[in-house]
Amino acid sequence: MVDTDNPVVDSLSITPSPTQGTTATLAATVSDVGTGVVAAEWWVGTASPGTGTPLTVTGGTTINETIDLSLIGDRNVTVKVRVQDAAGNWSGTKTTSVDVTPQLWFSTAGDSNPSPLTNGGSGDRRDAYFWNGVSHTRELDLSGLTPGNANLDGFQRLGADHYLLSFAPSNVALPGGPTVQDEDIVEYDGGAWTVWFDGTAHGLTTGAEDIDAFHVTDVDNQVFYFSTRGNVRPPNVGGAPGDNADIYRYNGTGNDYSRVWDATQNGIAGNENVDGLVWRGNNDFYVSFDTTTNVPGLGNTPENDVVHKYGPGASWVTYFDGSRHGVSGGARDVDAIDIP
């Protein structure tokens, strides 16, 4: 007898939701009166039967699997599931939702606070904030510790009251500490300032070599990734001309630089500028831009967003949607980032 009965999906859920991670648990019960459930899949948007992401069916009755949310991005999205029996019959589509929210430390190019801000005070381009997925807090208040001309344009959190920072413009005089240039990275530790990386001493000597985004991967050996404000290549970097959105690596000694990502070869126009960076790997990094930028697969991306280049094929997704989380408008241009 031919099995023409469709299997059924029940009790579908994704937990936790909201989630600030890159994975969640998808659970469901399934049944079939005929030949039994042997396959399942999940997807967002549209998909033809058999083209979603496979799920494992345990004992023909249960799905309980960790799913990868990395390519969903910062949004509340409907997830769809269907199952197949041994005769090839597909169930109807069952849906649930998952709200993916990021965590982010950031600074802005202007003097407007993000919203909602739980610990008040005046907005300042020298400050750093933390978005916990629900609200913003002021992580670092530098309004009394740096001169008024300073803009915090590079940020990395090393621990409580311990940071690596870069500033624009040149000649920012730090109280009780050094006067730093825009190609420098400074360390702030419990109120004490020191120069962590002296850009001038390592060949970054032109105005176009302002470090306006960086991410340190080896603090002890001074290895870090960065982008510059201008289109001049750092010393000893060959190949195509430099672009504001290119990403370089400082290898820890002398003037030893290399280019790790060429923006124009990856669909980002040469006049765009990366102003925030977190580097995890060649196909896994986060950036923000200082103007609305046409990002492949995403289209026009505001300067208030953080986007993630990730995974097989290195697709782009929106990691942090500024307009969704009270960070929109020119004064809230996200121009320095770090991610827990």
CSV table of C-alpha atoms in Angstrom, one decimal:
chain,number,residue,atom,x,y,z
A,1,MET,CA,0.0,0.0,0.0
A,2,VAL,CA,1.4,3.4,-1.0
A,3,ASP,CA,1.9,5.8,1.9
A,4,THR,CA,0.1,9.1,1.0
A,5,ASP,CA,-0.2,10.5,4.5
A,6,ASN,CA,1.7,13.6,5.3
A,7,PRO,CA,3.8,13.7,8.5
A,8,VAL,CA,3.1,16.4,11.1
A,9,VAL,CA,5.2,18.8,13.1
A,10,ASP,CA,4.0,19.8,16.6
A,11,SER,CA,5.3,21.9,19.6
A,12,LEU,CA,8.0,23.8,17.7
A,13,SER,CA,10.1,26.2,19.7
A,14,ILE,CA,13.5,28.0,19.6
A,15,THR,CA,15.2,28.8,22.9
A,16,PRO,CA,16.5,31.1,24.2
A,17,SER,CA,14.7,34.0,22.5
A,18,PRO,CA,15.7,36.7,22.6
A,19,THR,CA,19.2,35.3,22.2
A,20,GLN,CA,22.5,37.2,22.1
A,21,GLY,CA,24.5,34.2,20.9
A,22,THR,CA,25.1,32.8,17.5
A,23,THR,CA,23.2,29.5,18.2
A,24,ALA,CA,19.9,28.4,19.7
A,25,THR,CA,18.1,25.1,20.3
A,26,LEU,CA,15.3,24.2,18.0
A,27,ALA,CA,12.9,21.6,19.4
A,28,ALA,CA,9.8,19.9,18.0
A,29,THR,CA,7.8,16.7,18.1
A,30,VAL,CA,7.0,15.0,14.9
A,31,SER,CA,4.7,12.1,13.8
A,32,ASP,CA,3.6,10.1,10.9
A,33,VAL,CA,1.0,7.3,10.6
A,34,GLY,CA,2.6,5.7,7.6
A,35,THR,CA,6.3,5.0,7.0
A,36,GLY,CA,7.7,7.2,9.7
A,37,VAL,CA,9.6,10.6,9.8
A,38,VAL,CA,13.1,10.3,8.5
A,39,ALA,CA,14.2,13.9,7.6
A,40,ALA,CA,13.6,17.5,8.6
A,41,GLU,CA,14.8,21.0,7.6
A,42,TRP,CA,14.6,24.6,8.7
A,43,TRP,CA,14.9,27.9,6.9
A,44,VAL,CA,13.9,31.6,6.9
A,45,GLY,CA,12.3,33.3,4.0
A,46,THR,CA,11.5,31.0,1.1
A,47,ALA,CA,12.8,27.6,0.3
A,48,SER,CA,11.9,24.7,-2.0
A,49,PRO,CA,11.3,21.3,-0.3
A,50,GLY,CA,14.7,19.7,0.4
A,51,THR,CA,16.7,22.9,0.1
A,52,GLY,CA,16.6,24.1,3.8
A,53,THR,CA,19.2,23.4,6.4
A,54,PRO,CA,18.9,19.7,7.5
A,55,LEU,CA,17.8,18.7,11.0
A,56,THR,CA,18.2,15.4,12.7
A,57,VAL,CA,15.1,13.4,13.7
A,58,THR,CA,15.6,11.2,16.7
A,59,GLY,CA,13.6,8.0,16.9
A,60,GLY,CA,11.3,9.3,14.2
A,61,THR,CA,9.5,11.5,16.9
A,62,THR,CA,11.8,14.2,18.2
A,63,ILE,CA,13.9,17.1,17.0
A,64,ASN,CA,16.3,18.7,19.4
A,65,GLU,CA,19.2,20.4,17.7
A,66,THR,CA,21.5,23.4,18.0
A,67,ILE,CA,21.0,25.7,15.0
A,68,ASP,CA,23.4,28.3,13.6
A,69,LEU,CA,21.9,31.9,13.8
A,70,SER,CA,25.1,33.6,12.6
A,71,LEU,CA,23.6,34.4,9.2
A,72,ILE,CA,20.3,35.6,10.5
A,73,GLY,CA,21.6,38.9,11.8
A,74,ASP,CA,20.1,41.4,14.2
A,75,ARG,CA,16.3,40.9,13.8
A,76,ASN,CA,13.2,39.1,15.0
A,77,VAL,CA,12.7,36.5,12.3
A,78,THR,CA,10.2,33.7,11.5
A,79,VAL,CA,11.8,30.3,11.4
A,80,LYS,CA,10.1,27.6,9.4
A,81,VAL,CA,10.3,23.8,9.8
A,82,ARG,CA,9.0,20.8,7.8
A,83,VAL,CA,9.6,17.1,7.9
A,84,GLN,CA,9.6,14.2,5.4
A,85,ASP,CA,8.5,10.6,5.8
A,86,ALA,CA,10.2,7.5,4.3
A,87,ALA,CA,7.7,7.6,1.4
A,88,GLY,CA,8.8,11.1,0.4
A,89,ASN,CA,5.8,13.0,1.7
A,90,TRP,CA,6.5,16.4,3.2
A,91,SER,CA,4.6,17.9,6.1
A,92,GLY,CA,3.0,21.3,6.1
A,93,THR,CA,5.2,24.2,7.3
A,94,LYS,CA,5.3,24.9,11.0
A,95,THR,CA,6.6,28.3,12.2
A,96,THR,CA,8.0,29.9,15.2
A,97,SER,CA,10.1,33.1,15.8
A,98,VAL,CA,13.5,33.9,17.3
A,99,ASP,CA,14.7,37.4,18.2
A,100,VAL,CA,18.5,37.7,17.6
A,101,THR,CA,20.0,40.7,19.4
A,102,PRO,CA,23.7,41.5,19.7
A,103,GLN,CA,26.0,42.8,22.4
A,104,LEU,CA,28.3,45.7,21.5
A,105,TRP,CA,30.6,48.2,23.0
A,106,PHE,CA,30.8,51.3,20.8
A,107,SER,CA,31.6,55.0,20.6
A,108,THR,CA,29.9,57.6,18.3
A,109,ALA,CA,31.2,60.4,16.1
A,110,GLY,CA,28.8,62.9,17.7
A,111,ASP,CA,27.5,64.0,21.0
A,112,SER,CA,24.1,62.4,21.2
A,113,ASN,CA,23.4,59.6,23.7
A,114,PRO,CA,21.9,56.4,22.4
A,115,SER,CA,18.4,55.5,23.7
A,116,PRO,CA,17.4,54.1,26.1
A,117,LEU,CA,20.4,55.0,28.2
A,118,THR,CA,20.2,53.7,31.8
A,119,ASN,CA,22.9,55.8,33.5
A,120,GLY,CA,22.2,59.3,32.1
A,121,GLY,CA,24.6,62.2,31.5
A,122,SER,CA,25.4,64.2,28.4
A,123,GLY,CA,26.3,62.5,25.2
A,124,ASP,CA,30.0,62.9,24.2
A,125,ARG,CA,32.1,61.6,21.3
A,126,ARG,CA,34.8,60.8,23.8
A,127,ASP,CA,32.6,58.2,25.6
A,128,ALA,CA,32.0,54.5,25.0
A,129,TYR,CA,28.7,52.8,25.5
A,130,PHE,CA,27.6,49.2,26.0
A,131,TRP,CA,24.4,47.7,24.4
A,132,ASN,CA,23.4,44.6,26.3
A,133,GLY,CA,20.6,43.6,24.0
A,134,VAL,CA,18.0,45.5,26.0
A,135,SER,CA,19.4,49.0,26.9
A,136,HIS,CA,22.5,51.1,26.7
A,137,THR,CA,24.9,52.0,29.5
A,138,ARG,CA,27.8,54.4,29.4
A,139,GLU,CA,30.8,52.1,29.8
A,140,LEU,CA,33.5,54.8,29.8
A,141,ASP,CA,33.1,58.5,30.4
A,142,LEU,CA,36.2,60.4,29.2
A,143,SER,CA,34.6,63.8,29.2
A,144,GLY,CA,36.7,64.8,32.2
A,145,LEU,CA,39.8,62.8,31.2
A,146,THR,CA,40.5,64.1,27.7
A,147,PRO,CA,40.4,67.5,26.0
A,148,GLY,CA,37.3,68.7,24.3
A,149,ASN,CA,38.8,68.3,20.8
A,150,ALA,CA,39.2,64.5,21.2
A,151,ASN,CA,37.0,62.0,19.4
A,152,LEU,CA,37.3,58.3,20.5
A,153,ASP,CA,37.6,56.5,17.1
A,154,GLY,CA,39.1,53.2,18.2
A,155,PHE,CA,38.1,51.1,21.2
A,156,GLN,CA,38.9,47.7,22.7
A,157,ARG,CA,37.9,46.6,26.2
A,158,LEU,CA,40.6,44.6,28.0
A,159,GLY,CA,38.8,44.5,31.4
A,160,ALA,CA,37.0,46.6,34.0
A,161,ASP,CA,38.4,50.2,33.6
A,162,HIS,CA,41.1,48.8,31.2
A,163,TYR,CA,41.0,49.7,27.5
A,164,LEU,CA,43.0,50.3,24.4
A,165,LEU,CA,41.9,53.5,22.6
A,166,SER,CA,42.7,55.7,19.6
A,167,PHE,CA,41.7,59.3,19.1
A,168,ALA,CA,41.3,61.9,16.4
A,169,PRO,CA,42.5,64.5,15.6
A,170,SER,CA,46.2,64.6,16.1
A,171,ASN,CA,47.7,66.2,19.2
A,172,VAL,CA,45.3,65.0,21.8
A,173,ALA,CA,46.9,65.9,25.2
A,174,LEU,CA,45.9,63.3,27.8
A,175,PRO,CA,45.9,64.8,31.3
A,176,GLY,CA,48.8,63.5,33.3
A,177,GLY,CA,49.9,61.4,30.3
A,178,PRO,CA,51.2,61.8,26.8
A,179,THR,CA,50.1,63.9,23.8
A,180,VAL,CA,49.1,61.4,21.2
A,181,GLN,CA,48.6,61.4,17.4
A,182,ASP,CA,45.8,59.9,15.4
A,183,GLU,CA,48.1,57.1,14.3
A,184,ASP,CA,48.7,56.0,17.9
A,185,ILE,CA,46.9,53.5,20.2
A,186,VAL,CA,47.0,54.3,23.9
A,187,GLU,CA,46.3,52.1,26.9
A,188,TYR,CA,44.0,53.4,29.7
A,189,ASP,CA,44.3,51.4,32.9
A,190,GLY,CA,42.5,52.6,36.0
A,191,GLY,CA,43.2,56.2,35.3
A,192,ALA,CA,46.7,55.8,34.0
A,193,TRP,CA,47.6,56.6,30.4
A,194,THR,CA,50.5,55.0,28.4
A,195,VAL,CA,51.3,54.8,24.7
A,196,TRP,CA,50.7,51.2,23.7
A,197,PHE,CA,51.6,51.6,20.0
A,198,ASP,CA,53.5,54.6,18.6
A,199,GLY,CA,52.5,54.9,15.0
A,200,THR,CA,55.1,57.5,14.1
A,201,ALA,CA,57.9,55.2,15.4
A,202,HIS,CA,56.5,52.4,13.2
A,203,GLY,CA,56.3,54.3,9.9
A,204,LEU,CA,52.7,55.8,10.0
A,205,THR,CA,53.8,59.3,9.4
A,206,THR,CA,51.2,60.9,7.0
A,207,GLY,CA,47.8,62.4,7.8
A,208,ALA,CA,46.2,59.6,5.7
A,209,GLU,CA,47.5,56.9,8.1
A,210,ASP,CA,45.2,57.8,11.0
A,211,ILE,CA,44.3,54.5,12.7
A,212,ASP,CA,40.5,55.0,12.9
A,213,ALA,CA,39.6,51.3,13.6
A,214,PHE,CA,41.6,48.5,15.2
A,215,HIS,CA,41.4,45.2,16.9
A,216,VAL,CA,44.3,43.7,18.9
A,217,THR,CA,44.6,39.9,18.8
A,218,ASP,CA,47.9,39.6,20.8
A,219,VAL,CA,48.4,42.3,23.4
A,220,ASP,CA,51.7,41.0,24.6
A,221,ASN,CA,53.3,40.8,21.1
A,222,GLN,CA,51.5,43.9,19.8
A,223,VAL,CA,49.8,42.2,16.9
A,224,PHE,CA,46.7,44.0,15.7
A,225,TYR,CA,44.4,44.6,12.7
A,226,PHE,CA,43.4,48.1,11.6
A,227,SER,CA,42.0,50.4,9.0
A,228,THR,CA,43.1,53.9,8.2
A,229,ARG,CA,41.3,57.2,7.6
A,230,GLY,CA,43.1,57.7,4.3
A,231,ASN,CA,44.1,55.8,1.1
A,232,VAL,CA,47.8,55.5,1.7
A,233,ARG,CA,49.2,52.0,2.2
A,234,PRO,CA,51.2,51.4,5.4
A,235,PRO,CA,55.0,50.7,4.9
A,236,ASN,CA,56.0,47.6,3.0
A,237,VAL,CA,52.5,46.8,1.8
A,238,GLY,CA,52.5,46.1,-1.9
A,239,GLY,CA,49.8,45.5,-4.5
A,240,ALA,CA,46.9,47.7,-5.3
A,241,PRO,CA,46.7,51.3,-4.0
A,242,GLY,CA,45.3,51.6,-0.4
A,243,ASP,CA,41.7,52.4,0.3
A,244,ASN,CA,40.0,53.8,3.4
A,245,ALA,CA,38.1,50.6,3.8
A,246,ASP,CA,41.1,48.2,3.5
A,247,ILE,CA,42.1,46.2,6.5
A,248,TYR,CA,45.8,45.7,7.4
A,249,ARG,CA,47.7,43.7,10.0
A,250,TYR,CA,50.6,44.9,12.1
A,251,ASN,CA,52.8,41.9,12.8
A,252,GLY,CA,54.4,43.1,16.0
A,253,THR,CA,57.8,44.4,15.0
A,254,GLY,CA,59.4,47.3,13.1
A,255,ASN,CA,57.4,48.4,10.1
A,256,ASP,CA,56.0,44.9,9.4
A,257,TYR,CA,52.6,45.5,7.9
A,258,SER,CA,50.4,43.4,5.5
A,259,ARG,CA,47.1,43.9,3.8
A,260,VAL,CA,44.6,41.2,4.9
A,261,TRP,CA,41.4,42.5,3.1
A,262,ASP,CA,41.1,44.6,0.0
A,263,ALA,CA,37.8,46.4,0.1
A,264,THR,CA,37.4,47.2,-3.6
A,265,GLN,CA,38.1,43.5,-4.5
A,266,ASN,CA,35.3,42.6,-2.2
A,267,GLY,CA,32.6,44.9,-3.6
A,268,ILE,CA,33.1,48.0,-1.3
A,269,ALA,CA,33.6,51.2,-3.2
A,270,GLY,CA,37.1,52.8,-2.9
A,271,ASN,CA,35.7,56.0,-1.4
A,272,GLU,CA,34.1,54.3,1.6
A,273,ASN,CA,35.8,54.2,5.0
A,274,VAL,CA,35.8,51.5,7.7
A,275,ASP,CA,35.7,53.2,11.1
A,276,GLY,CA,35.1,50.3,13.4
A,277,LEU,CA,36.6,46.8,13.4
A,278,VAL,CA,36.6,43.5,15.3
A,279,TRP,CA,38.7,40.8,13.6
A,280,ARG,CA,38.0,37.1,14.2
A,281,GLY,CA,39.5,35.7,11.0
A,282,ASN,CA,39.7,36.0,7.2
A,283,ASN,CA,36.0,35.1,6.8
A,284,ASP,CA,34.8,36.3,10.2
A,285,PHE,CA,35.1,40.0,11.0
A,286,TYR,CA,32.8,43.0,11.9
A,287,VAL,CA,33.0,46.5,10.6
A,288,SER,CA,31.2,49.8,10.7
A,289,PHE,CA,31.4,52.5,8.1
A,290,ASP,CA,31.5,56.3,8.5
A,291,THR,CA,28.8,56.9,5.8
A,292,THR,CA,25.9,55.0,4.3
A,293,THR,CA,27.7,52.2,2.3
A,294,ASN,CA,26.5,49.8,-0.4
A,295,VAL,CA,27.4,46.4,1.1
A,296,PRO,CA,27.1,43.4,-1.1
A,297,GLY,CA,23.9,41.5,-0.3
A,298,LEU,CA,22.7,44.1,2.2
A,299,GLY,CA,22.5,47.2,0.0
A,300,ASN,CA,22.7,50.7,1.6
A,301,THR,CA,24.0,50.2,5.1
A,302,PRO,CA,23.8,53.2,7.5
A,303,GLU,CA,26.8,54.5,9.4
A,304,ASN,CA,24.9,53.5,12.6
A,305,ASP,CA,25.0,49.8,11.9
A,306,VAL,CA,27.7,47.1,12.4
A,307,VAL,CA,27.9,44.4,9.7
A,308,HIS,CA,29.4,41.0,9.9
A,309,LYS,CA,31.3,39.2,7.1
A,310,TYR,CA,31.0,35.5,8.0
A,311,GLY,CA,31.1,31.9,7.0
A,312,PRO,CA,31.2,29.9,3.8
A,313,GLY,CA,31.2,32.3,0.9
A,314,ALA,CA,31.8,35.1,3.4
A,315,SER,CA,28.3,36.6,3.3
A,316,TRP,CA,27.4,39.9,4.9
A,317,VAL,CA,24.7,40.2,7.7
A,318,THR,CA,23.7,43.1,9.9
A,319,TYR,CA,25.1,42.3,13.3
A,320,PHE,CA,23.8,45.5,15.0
A,321,ASP,CA,20.9,47.5,13.6
A,322,GLY,CA,21.4,51.0,15.0
A,323,SER,CA,17.9,52.2,14.1
A,324,ARG,CA,16.4,49.2,15.9
A,325,HIS,CA,18.3,50.0,19.1
A,326,GLY,CA,18.1,53.8,19.4
A,327,VAL,CA,21.3,54.6,17.6
A,328,SER,CA,20.4,56.6,14.5
A,329,GLY,CA,21.2,59.9,13.0
A,330,GLY,CA,24.5,61.5,12.0
A,331,ALA,CA,25.5,62.4,15.6
A,332,ARG,CA,25.3,58.7,16.5
A,333,ASP,CA,27.5,57.4,13.7
A,334,VAL,CA,29.1,54.3,15.2
A,335,ASP,CA,32.8,54.9,14.8
A,336,ALA,CA,34.5,52.5,17.3
A,337,ILE,CA,33.4,49.0,18.2
A,338,ASP,CA,34.2,46.0,20.3
A,339,ILE,CA,32.2,42.8,20.8
A,340,PRO,CA,32.2,40.5,23.9
